[in-house]
Amino acid sequence: MRLPPCAVVLLGLLGALRGAAAAATTAGLLELSLGKFRNVLLNQTNSVEAVIRNVASNVTVVIFQVHAQQNNVVISFDKNPSVNSSGTGVDKGLVSILRPQQSVCTWYLRSLDANQVLSTAISIPYMEKDPIPGGCNLEFDLEVDPNIYLDYTLVDVHIKFAPANLGYARGANPPSCDSGTGQNSRWRLRYDVYQYFLPENDLSEMVLMNHIRKMSEVHSIKANGIKMLTLTTDDKTNIYFSSLPGQGVIYNVIVWDPLWNTSAAYIPVHTYACSFADLVDSCSSVSKLSTKVFFTALAILGLFTCFFGHRFWKTDLFFMGFIFTGFFFFVFITRVTGLGYDVRLILTAVAGIIGGLLLVAIWWRFGSVLLCMLIIGLVLGFLFSSVVFFTPLGDYKVFRDDVVFWVTFSCVALMIPVLFFGCPRILNILACGIVGSYSLVLAIACYVYTSFAYIILDLLRRILNDYFSRAYTNVPFQTNDFIILAVWAMLALSGITVQLRRERSEVPFPPHPYLLWKRERERRSTNVLDPSHHIPPLRERIHNKLLQIKEVFQKEQPAGERTPLLL
């Protein structure tokens, strides 16, 4: 198989990187310099000894950290790791409190995987006035624990860390963590939480190794990361973020001492909110086949509605009824049942079809434009309100309260049908263009990552999970998202423009179908010259058809002489 040139270059770079790493760890020794990253290949059998020499006398603390993409690494102070002197994970670090006259620091590294694991390591020095990350740890195994602990689900990502302590000189006793809450204690410290997004649709090791360097030191974190929130010592050191399966995200925390205006960084931690080891639904394919089929079919109908929805009024009603019924039915069965995802999606499709046909039937029988436009206006209003809360406005603290959020969300959603109450045709054309084109965005998200899918996904998470209100819902906005936003805007504007120009000389809405049918039936019953007047009633026609079908299965009478019946 012939590889494209870009793949050849990438493999060559990766090979060169691994070769350099192997050369740097000859004989199991890794010589480090403070503040400099080194790539290292680790294995399960032989530990690598990492050494820093000639540490300056004004350095009181050295934080050593190592990062791998998906395989756990063991980092320890001793060759034989113990629980209280080592850490295991893909992003781990240790704090070395230096003694007087100490100028050499040593750590030991190895992987838990039988194969070689590419990792990157760095040691960062801090002075006596710098705060010590994890210096007041009471929850985890290490005495001083600078690590950030991360776990994730398909809904949210949870990070937690140990509180920091004030810095102190070599040989001195560490300040007490619980001596008081004044300005001379650790209670004056502040914690800034940062988030950094890796390039979209890129799961390579090299990309992670290059970008995690931007989130390891204080100055680079501030320059590259997105500051999400600031915690005081009174706040819990637990933060939740919305989960982005398949998208690499790096988190870190900077602890700041306002008295000395000094800072220190914890150990950065990364996640893709998915598993590289799973054969099905792995990081490289986070969308299920059923999801792809469902949203691809929805996108085909949505594109037709985007450009021809108002002309084909019943198709438009079916599309909007499908979305309205399917959304609420999916929420209902997810809340009250424990069915699998594929089963719920199939039932949602069935319920959506029934809901779409029901809305068409209501229009056919009653001909109420206002009732139909209320449903269509609510669909557009829900999408518009979801877009509003998809912006940074949705992360405001006031909207953590579910009552405030849902009241505000409902008011924004209802504002759309109320504003366009007097011009239902324009409302319908706007809904066709915007909602129809957005269905294509959802279909694209099944194949290529895009943040715009979370306009609706975050709303579903808020409805289905009682505690999702505590999660920050920031998402990346990169090249793919700019392209998809342009496609969405182009399709929506094109669809709206085409329909407005085509329908400006037409009647706003079709006439009442039931009245037309009733009038036509009366005309046929009185006009004997109309050929349709002589067509038998529907019941008689059905009966005749059934008789014809029955005759097909009857046996033929045997041929022979027959005696006529004498009367």
PDB file of C-alpha atoms in Angstrom, residues 17-18 70 261 289 353 364 429 457 524:
ATOM      1  CA  LEU A  17      11.767  11.530  17.636  1.00  0.00           C
ATOM      2  CA  ARG A  18      11.819   8.004  19.014  1.00  0.00           C
ATOM      3  CA  GLN A  70      -2.471   6.655  26.748  1.00  0.00           C
ATOM      4  CA  ASN A 261       2.748  38.097  43.751  1.00  0.00           C
ATOM      5  CA  LEU A 289     -23.526   3.490  13.162  1.00  0.00           C
ATOM      6  CA  ILE A 353     -42.502   9.676  12.113  1.00  0.00           C
ATOM      7  CA  TRP A 364     -55.445  18.413   6.852  1.00  0.00           C
ATOM      8  CA  ILE A 429     -39.289  30.271   5.800  1.00  0.00           C
ATOM      9  CA  LEU A 457     -25.998  18.044  22.901  1.00  0.00           C
ATOM     10  CA  ARG A 524     -69.090  14.969  -7.553  1.00  0.00           C
TER      11      ARG A 524
END
